[in-house]
Short mmCIF file of C-alpha atoms in Angstrom, two decimals:
data_model
loop_
_atom_site.label_atom_id
_atom_site.label_comp_id
_atom_site.label_asym_id
_atom_site.label_seq_id
_atom_site.Cartn_x
_atom_site.Cartn_y
_atom_site.Cartn_z
CA MET A 1 -161.23 141.90 259.69
CA THR A 2 -158.03 142.31 261.71
CA GLY A 3 -156.00 139.86 259.63
CA GLY A 4 -156.11 137.18 256.95
CA GLU A 5 -155.79 136.45 253.25
CA ILE A 6 -158.08 136.36 250.23
CA GLY A 7 -156.79 134.11 247.49
CA GLY A 8 -157.56 131.53 244.85
CA ALA A 9 -161.12 131.67 243.53
CA THR A 10 -162.56 133.29 246.65
CA GLU A 11 -165.38 135.75 245.99
CA VAL A 12 -166.64 138.42 248.38
CA GLY A 13 -169.75 139.73 246.65
CA GLN A 14 -173.25 141.18 246.84
CA ASN A 15 -172.88 142.60 250.37
CA THR A 16 -174.04 145.93 251.80
CA ALA A 17 -172.75 148.03 254.71
CA ALA A 18 -172.43 151.66 255.82
CA ALA A 19 -168.68 151.44 255.13
CA GLY A 20 -166.74 148.63 253.52
CA GLY A 21 -169.47 146.87 251.59
CA GLY A 22 -167.24 143.88 250.89
CA VAL A 23 -164.40 144.09 253.44
CA THR A 24 -163.36 146.40 256.28
CA VAL A 25 -159.78 146.18 257.57
CA TRP A 26 -159.85 147.62 261.09
CA GLY A 27 -156.33 148.13 262.40
CA GLY A 28 -155.04 144.80 261.06
CA THR A 29 -153.55 143.44 257.84
CA LEU A 30 -155.13 141.69 254.89
CA THR A 31 -153.37 140.28 251.82
CA MET A 32 -155.28 139.65 248.60
CA SER A 33 -153.35 137.28 246.33
CA GLY A 34 -156.33 136.27 244.21
CA GLY A 35 -160.09 136.14 244.09
CA THR A 36 -162.58 138.97 243.66
CA ILE A 37 -164.34 141.58 245.75
CA SER A 38 -167.29 142.53 243.56
CA GLY A 39 -170.84 143.79 243.45
CA ASN A 40 -170.80 145.24 246.96
CA ASN A 41 -172.40 148.49 248.14
CA ALA A 42 -171.73 151.07 250.87
CA ALA A 43 -171.79 154.81 251.51
CA SER A 44 -167.97 154.79 251.59
CA GLY A 45 -165.66 152.03 250.45
CA GLY A 46 -168.05 150.10 248.26
CA GLY A 47 -165.60 147.22 247.97
CA VAL A 48 -163.03 147.83 250.73
CA ASP A 49 -162.75 150.21 253.69
CA VAL A 50 -159.35 150.51 255.40
CA TYR A 51 -159.57 151.90 258.93
CA GLY A 52 -156.07 152.17 260.36
CA GLY A 53 -154.88 148.88 258.85
CA THR A 54 -152.99 147.69 255.78
CA PHE A 55 -154.49 146.02 252.71
CA THR A 56 -151.98 144.50 250.28
CA MET A 57 -153.14 143.47 246.82
CA ASP A 58 -150.60 141.26 245.06
CA GLY A 59 -152.01 138.77 242.62
CA GLU A 60 -152.34 138.86 238.83
CA ASN A 61 -155.94 137.66 239.03
CA ALA A 62 -156.92 139.60 242.14
CA ALA A 63 -159.74 142.04 241.37
CA ILE A 64 -161.82 144.67 243.15
CA ARG A 65 -164.51 145.37 240.60
CA GLY A 66 -168.08 146.47 240.07
CA ASN A 67 -168.58 147.90 243.56
CA THR A 68 -170.58 151.03 244.36
CA ALA A 69 -170.27 153.77 246.98
CA THR A 70 -173.05 156.33 247.23
CA ASN A 71 -170.51 158.83 248.57
CA VAL A 72 -166.74 158.14 248.30
CA GLY A 73 -164.43 155.30 247.31
CA GLY A 74 -166.32 153.06 244.94
CA GLY A 75 -163.61 150.41 245.06
CA VAL A 76 -161.54 151.41 248.10
CA CYS A 77 -161.75 154.05 250.84
CA LEU A 78 -158.74 154.86 253.04
CA GLU A 79 -160.15 156.43 256.20
CA ASP A 80 -158.81 159.41 258.17
CA VAL A 81 -157.12 157.18 260.73
CA PRO A 82 -153.32 156.98 261.20
CA GLY A 83 -151.85 153.97 259.44
CA SER A 84 -154.58 153.48 256.84
CA LYS A 85 -152.64 152.03 253.90
CA PHE A 86 -153.38 150.26 250.62
CA ILE A 87 -150.46 148.63 248.78
CA LEU A 88 -151.19 147.75 245.15
CA LYS A 89 -148.47 145.52 243.68
CA ASN A 90 -150.54 143.55 241.19
CA GLY A 91 -154.18 143.03 240.30
CA SER A 92 -156.94 145.39 239.22
CA ILE A 93 -159.36 147.92 240.69
CA SER A 94 -161.88 148.35 237.90
CA GLY A 95 -165.45 149.20 237.01
CA ASN A 96 -166.29 150.72 240.40
CA THR A 97 -168.51 153.78 240.91
CA ALA A 98 -168.67 156.53 243.55
CA GLY A 99 -171.48 159.08 243.74
CA SER A 100 -169.07 161.83 244.78
CA TYR A 101 -165.30 161.23 244.88
CA GLY A 102 -162.87 158.46 244.05
CA GLY A 103 -164.44 155.93 241.73
CA GLY A 104 -161.52 153.55 242.18
CA VAL A 105 -159.85 154.78 245.38
CA PHE A 106 -160.56 157.63 247.83
CA ILE A 107 -157.75 158.73 250.16
CA CYS A 108 -158.54 160.70 253.33
CA PRO A 109 -155.94 162.55 255.43
CA ASN A 110 -153.71 159.94 257.12
CA GLY A 111 -154.42 157.56 254.24
CA THR A 112 -151.66 156.25 251.96
CA LEU A 113 -151.87 154.50 248.59
CA GLU A 114 -148.65 152.89 247.32
CA MET A 115 -148.91 151.61 243.75
CA SER A 116 -145.97 149.70 242.25
CA GLY A 117 -147.99 147.64 239.78
CA GLY A 118 -151.50 146.65 238.74
CA THR A 119 -154.19 148.79 237.17
CA ILE A 120 -156.87 151.23 238.28
CA SER A 121 -159.20 151.34 235.30
CA ASP A 122 -162.70 152.05 234.03
CA ASN A 123 -163.94 153.56 237.29
CA ASN A 124 -166.39 156.46 237.54
CA ALA A 125 -167.07 159.35 239.93
CA ALA A 126 -168.02 163.02 239.96
CA SER A 127 -164.36 163.88 240.68
CA GLY A 128 -161.33 161.62 240.76
CA GLY A 129 -162.60 158.91 238.46
CA GLY A 130 -159.62 156.68 239.20
CA VAL A 131 -158.19 158.12 242.42
CA ASP A 132 -159.26 161.05 244.59
CA VAL A 133 -156.67 162.36 247.05
CA ASN A 134 -158.37 164.27 249.86
CA GLY A 135 -155.47 165.14 252.16
CA GLY A 136 -153.61 161.83 251.92
CA THR A 137 -150.64 160.63 249.85
CA PHE A 138 -150.59 158.62 246.64
CA THR A 139 -147.24 157.27 245.41
CA MET A 140 -147.05 155.62 241.97
CA ASN A 141 -143.77 153.93 241.10
CA GLY A 142 -143.78 150.93 238.79
CA ASP A 143 -143.15 150.18 235.13
CA ASN A 144 -146.40 148.23 234.92
CA ALA A 145 -148.52 150.52 237.09
CA ALA A 146 -151.36 152.11 235.11
CA ILE A 147 -154.34 154.40 235.69
CA ARG A 148 -156.39 154.25 232.53
CA GLY A 149 -159.87 154.55 231.09
CA ASN A 150 -161.39 156.23 234.14
CA THR A 151 -164.07 158.93 233.94
CA ALA A 152 -165.01 161.94 236.08
CA THR A 153 -168.06 164.03 235.27
CA ASN A 154 -166.29 167.05 236.79
CA PHE A 155 -162.56 167.10 237.62
CA GLY A 156 -159.69 164.65 237.38
CA GLY A 157 -160.57 161.72 235.16
CA GLY A 158 -157.51 159.78 236.32
CA VAL A 159 -156.55 161.53 239.55
CA CYS A 160 -157.97 164.51 241.45
CA LEU A 161 -155.94 166.29 244.14
CA GLU A 162 -158.52 168.02 246.33
CA ASN A 163 -158.24 171.46 247.91
CA VAL A 164 -157.23 169.93 251.25
CA SER A 165 -153.84 170.54 252.85
CA GLY A 166 -151.48 167.59 252.38
CA SER A 167 -153.08 166.19 249.22
CA LYS A 168 -150.09 164.76 247.35
CA PHE A 169 -149.48 162.66 244.24
CA ILE A 170 -145.87 161.44 243.89
CA LEU A 171 -145.49 160.06 240.37
CA LYS A 172 -142.11 158.41 239.94
CA ASN A 173 -142.98 155.83 237.30
CA GLY A 174 -146.10 154.46 235.64
CA ALA A 175 -148.74 155.65 233.18
CA VAL A 176 -151.83 157.85 233.54
CA SER A 177 -153.53 157.44 230.17
CA GLY A 178 -156.83 157.42 228.35
CA ASN A 179 -158.84 159.02 231.15
CA THR A 180 -161.64 161.54 230.65
CA ALA A 181 -163.01 164.48 232.63
CA GLY A 182 -166.20 166.40 231.85
CA SER A 183 -164.63 169.68 232.98
CA TYR A 184 -160.86 169.86 233.60
CA GLY A 185 -157.89 167.53 234.06
CA GLY A 186 -158.50 164.42 232.02
CA GLY A 187 -155.38 162.86 233.50
CA VAL A 188 -154.81 164.85 236.70
CA PHE A 189 -156.60 167.82 238.28
CA ILE A 190 -154.84 169.80 241.02
CA TRP A 191 -156.63 172.15 243.41
CA PRO A 192 -154.55 174.91 245.12
CA ASN A 193 -153.67 172.79 248.18
CA GLY A 194 -152.76 169.75 246.08
CA THR A 195 -149.20 168.82 245.09
CA LEU A 196 -148.04 166.83 242.06
CA ALA A 197 -144.42 165.82 242.61
CA SER A 198 -143.69 164.99 238.96
CA PRO A 199 -145.59 165.41 235.68
CA PRO A 200 -147.70 162.47 234.48
CA ARG A 201 -147.13 160.64 231.25
CA SER A 202 -150.71 160.91 230.07
CA THR A 203 -152.62 160.90 226.83
CA ALA A 204 -155.94 161.59 228.55
CA ALA A 205 -158.72 163.58 226.95
CA ALA A 206 -160.31 166.46 228.85
CA SER A 207 -163.00 168.97 228.00
CA PRO A 208 -163.07 171.93 227.72
CA SER A 209 -159.42 172.46 228.67
CA GLY A 210 -158.07 169.51 226.71
CA ALA A 211 -155.27 169.21 229.27
CA ALA A 212 -153.88 165.97 230.61
CA ALA A 213 -152.96 167.80 233.82
CA HIS A 214 -154.78 170.91 234.97
CA SER A 215 -154.08 173.11 238.00
CA ARG A 216 -156.23 175.85 239.48
#
Protein backbone atom coordinates (compact mmCIF):
# COMPACT_ATOMS: atom_id res chain seq x y z
CA MET A 1 0.00 0.00 0.00
CA THR A 2 1.18 3.54 -0.75
CA GLY A 3 -1.62 5.25 1.16
CA GLY A 4 -4.96 4.79 2.89
CA GLU A 5 -6.71 4.17 6.20
CA ILE A 6 -7.81 1.17 8.23
CA GLY A 7 -10.67 1.96 10.57
CA GLY A 8 -13.94 0.88 12.09
CA ALA A 9 -14.43 -2.88 12.23
CA THR A 10 -12.07 -3.62 9.34
CA GLU A 11 -10.10 -6.85 9.69
CA VAL A 12 -6.94 -7.77 7.80
CA GLY A 13 -6.39 -11.40 8.75
CA GLN A 14 -5.18 -14.89 7.86
CA ASN A 15 -2.78 -13.76 5.11
CA THR A 16 0.74 -14.96 4.28
CA ALA A 17 3.67 -13.24 2.55
CA ALA A 18 7.47 -13.17 2.56
CA ALA A 19 7.32 -9.76 4.30
CA GLY A 20 4.29 -7.95 5.67
CA GLY A 21 1.88 -10.82 6.13
CA GLY A 22 -1.04 -8.45 6.70
CA VAL A 23 0.08 -5.08 5.31
CA THR A 24 3.18 -3.64 3.61
CA VAL A 25 3.57 0.15 3.49
CA TRP A 26 5.96 0.84 0.61
CA GLY A 27 7.05 4.47 0.63
CA GLY A 28 3.57 5.82 1.41
CA THR A 29 1.45 6.54 4.47
CA LEU A 30 -1.18 4.48 6.24
CA THR A 31 -3.31 5.49 9.23
CA MET A 32 -4.96 2.88 11.43
CA SER A 33 -7.75 4.43 13.50
CA GLY A 34 -9.52 1.16 14.27
CA GLY A 35 -9.93 -2.43 13.18
CA THR A 36 -7.51 -5.32 13.52
CA ILE A 37 -4.53 -6.80 11.73
CA SER A 38 -4.45 -10.35 13.06
CA GLY A 39 -3.50 -13.94 12.38
CA ASN A 40 -1.11 -13.13 9.54
CA ASN A 41 2.23 -14.81 8.79
CA ALA A 42 5.53 -13.80 7.16
CA ALA A 43 9.29 -14.23 7.51
CA SER A 44 9.54 -10.58 8.62
CA GLY A 45 6.72 -8.30 9.67
CA GLY A 46 4.09 -10.89 10.44
CA GLY A 47 1.42 -8.21 10.74
CA VAL A 48 2.97 -5.10 9.17
CA ASP A 49 6.11 -4.36 7.15
CA VAL A 50 7.11 -0.70 6.72
CA TYR A 51 9.45 -0.13 3.77
CA GLY A 52 10.34 3.55 3.61
CA GLY A 53 6.84 4.75 4.52
CA THR A 54 4.94 5.86 7.62
CA PHE A 55 2.37 3.83 9.53
CA THR A 56 0.38 5.76 12.15
CA MET A 57 -1.68 3.84 14.70
CA ASP A 58 -4.13 6.09 16.54
CA GLY A 59 -7.31 4.44 17.70
CA GLU A 60 -8.34 3.05 21.09
CA ASN A 61 -9.66 -0.12 19.48
CA ALA A 62 -6.97 -0.47 16.83
CA ALA A 63 -5.05 -3.73 17.28
CA ILE A 64 -2.16 -5.60 15.68
CA ARG A 65 -2.40 -8.97 17.36
CA GLY A 66 -1.74 -12.66 17.01
CA ASN A 67 0.60 -12.37 14.03
CA THR A 68 3.69 -14.52 13.47
CA ALA A 69 7.08 -13.90 11.86
CA THR A 70 9.42 -16.85 11.43
CA ASN A 71 12.36 -14.44 11.63
CA VAL A 72 11.87 -10.84 12.86
CA GLY A 73 9.03 -8.50 13.77
CA GLY A 74 6.08 -10.62 14.78
CA GLY A 75 3.76 -7.62 14.83
CA VAL A 76 5.72 -4.96 12.94
CA CYS A 77 9.02 -4.79 11.05
CA LEU A 78 10.62 -1.43 10.17
CA GLU A 79 12.95 -2.12 7.24
CA ASP A 80 16.45 -0.75 6.61
CA VAL A 81 15.16 1.91 4.23
CA PRO A 82 15.36 5.68 4.92
CA GLY A 83 12.07 7.03 6.22
CA SER A 84 10.68 3.78 7.63
CA LYS A 85 8.57 5.01 10.56
CA PHE A 86 5.88 3.67 12.87
CA ILE A 87 3.99 6.16 15.05
CA LEU A 88 2.05 4.59 17.92
CA LYS A 89 -0.32 7.09 19.54
CA ASN A 90 -3.06 4.72 20.69
CA GLY A 91 -4.04 1.10 20.24
CA SER A 92 -2.28 -2.18 20.97
CA ILE A 93 0.40 -4.44 19.52
CA SER A 94 -0.16 -7.67 21.40
CA GLY A 95 0.16 -11.43 21.33
CA ASN A 96 2.54 -11.51 18.36
CA THR A 97 5.46 -13.93 17.98
CA ALA A 98 8.84 -13.75 16.21
CA GLY A 99 11.14 -16.75 15.82
CA SER A 100 14.23 -14.58 16.32
CA TYR A 101 13.94 -10.88 17.23
CA GLY A 102 11.21 -8.40 18.04
CA GLY A 103 8.02 -10.16 19.04
CA GLY A 104 6.06 -6.91 18.92
CA VAL A 105 8.27 -4.62 16.82
CA PHE A 106 11.65 -5.03 15.08
CA ILE A 107 13.56 -1.88 14.11
CA CYS A 108 16.31 -2.04 11.45
CA PRO A 109 18.85 0.75 10.81
CA ASN A 110 16.99 3.72 9.29
CA GLY A 111 13.84 2.59 11.10
CA THR A 112 12.10 4.77 13.71
CA LEU A 113 9.45 3.89 16.28
CA GLU A 114 7.76 6.83 18.04
CA MET A 115 5.49 5.78 20.90
CA SER A 116 3.42 8.43 22.69
CA GLY A 117 0.61 6.13 23.81
CA GLY A 118 -0.86 2.66 23.42
CA THR A 119 0.55 -0.65 24.56
CA ILE A 120 3.03 -3.25 23.34
CA SER A 121 2.12 -6.30 25.38
CA ASP A 122 2.20 -10.08 25.64
CA ASN A 123 4.50 -10.57 22.65
CA ASN A 124 7.19 -13.26 22.41
CA ALA A 125 10.60 -13.67 20.74
CA ALA A 126 14.05 -15.11 21.36
CA SER A 127 15.32 -11.57 22.05
CA GLY A 128 13.37 -8.33 22.34
CA GLY A 129 10.04 -9.77 23.36
CA GLY A 130 8.32 -6.41 23.04
CA VAL A 131 10.72 -4.36 20.90
CA ASP A 132 14.07 -5.22 19.33
CA VAL A 133 16.21 -2.26 18.21
CA ASN A 134 18.72 -3.37 15.60
CA GLY A 135 20.41 -0.11 14.62
CA GLY A 136 17.30 2.08 14.56
CA THR A 137 15.75 4.49 17.08
CA PHE A 138 12.91 3.95 19.52
CA THR A 139 11.48 6.98 21.34
CA MET A 140 8.93 6.44 24.13
CA ASN A 141 7.28 9.56 25.51
CA GLY A 142 3.75 9.36 26.86
CA ASP A 143 2.01 9.05 30.22
CA ASN A 144 -0.12 6.20 28.90
CA ALA A 145 2.55 4.45 26.84
CA ALA A 146 3.32 0.97 28.18
CA ILE A 147 5.48 -2.04 27.31
CA ARG A 148 4.29 -4.85 29.52
CA GLY A 149 3.93 -8.59 29.85
CA ASN A 150 6.32 -9.44 27.01
CA THR A 151 8.66 -12.44 27.05
CA ALA A 152 12.09 -13.18 25.57
CA THR A 153 13.65 -16.61 25.90
CA ASN A 154 17.09 -14.95 25.83
CA PHE A 155 17.62 -11.20 26.23
CA GLY A 156 15.40 -8.17 26.72
CA GLY A 157 11.91 -9.19 27.72
CA GLY A 158 10.59 -5.67 27.12
CA VAL A 159 13.26 -4.12 24.90
CA CYS A 160 16.56 -5.39 23.48
CA LEU A 161 19.16 -2.97 22.10
CA GLU A 162 21.28 -5.07 19.75
CA ASN A 163 25.04 -4.87 19.26
CA VAL A 164 24.61 -2.75 16.12
CA SER A 165 25.87 0.83 15.86
CA GLY A 166 23.07 3.37 16.27
CA SER A 167 20.72 1.17 18.32
CA LYS A 168 19.01 3.70 20.59
CA PHE A 169 16.15 3.73 23.09
CA ILE A 170 15.12 7.23 24.22
CA LEU A 171 12.81 6.81 27.21
CA LYS A 172 11.33 10.15 28.23
CA ASN A 173 8.05 8.97 29.72
CA GLY A 174 6.06 5.75 29.92
CA ALA A 175 6.31 2.38 31.66
CA VAL A 176 8.31 -0.78 30.94
CA SER A 177 6.85 -3.27 33.39
CA GLY A 178 6.08 -6.91 34.03
CA ASN A 179 8.28 -8.27 31.25
CA THR A 180 10.37 -11.44 31.49
CA ALA A 181 13.66 -12.63 30.00
CA GLY A 182 15.05 -16.15 30.21
CA SER A 183 18.62 -14.84 30.49
CA TYR A 184 19.22 -11.12 31.15
CA GLY A 185 17.32 -7.83 31.05
CA GLY A 186 13.71 -8.51 31.94
CA GLY A 187 12.86 -4.90 31.15
CA VAL A 188 15.71 -3.77 28.90
CA PHE A 189 18.89 -5.47 27.66
CA ILE A 190 21.69 -3.32 26.20
CA TRP A 191 24.51 -4.71 24.06
CA PRO A 192 27.77 -2.66 23.84
CA ASN A 193 26.68 -0.66 20.77
CA GLY A 194 23.23 0.07 22.20
CA THR A 195 22.30 3.30 23.97
CA LEU A 196 19.60 3.86 26.60
CA ALA A 197 19.03 7.60 26.96
CA SER A 198 17.23 7.39 30.32
CA PRO A 199 16.56 4.61 32.84
CA PRO A 200 13.27 2.71 32.54
CA ARG A 201 10.63 2.62 35.21
CA SER A 202 10.32 -1.14 35.24
CA THR A 203 9.24 -3.86 37.62
CA ALA A 204 10.18 -6.63 35.19
CA ALA A 205 11.44 -10.01 36.29
CA ALA A 206 14.63 -11.42 34.79
CA SER A 207 16.61 -14.58 35.39
CA PRO A 208 19.36 -15.17 36.37
CA SER A 209 20.37 -11.52 36.77
CA GLY A 210 17.08 -10.34 38.23
CA ALA A 211 17.72 -6.93 36.68
CA ALA A 212 15.09 -4.76 35.05
CA ALA A 213 17.83 -3.25 32.86
CA HIS A 214 21.02 -5.13 32.04
CA SER A 215 24.03 -3.94 30.04
CA ARG A 216 26.94 -5.98 28.72
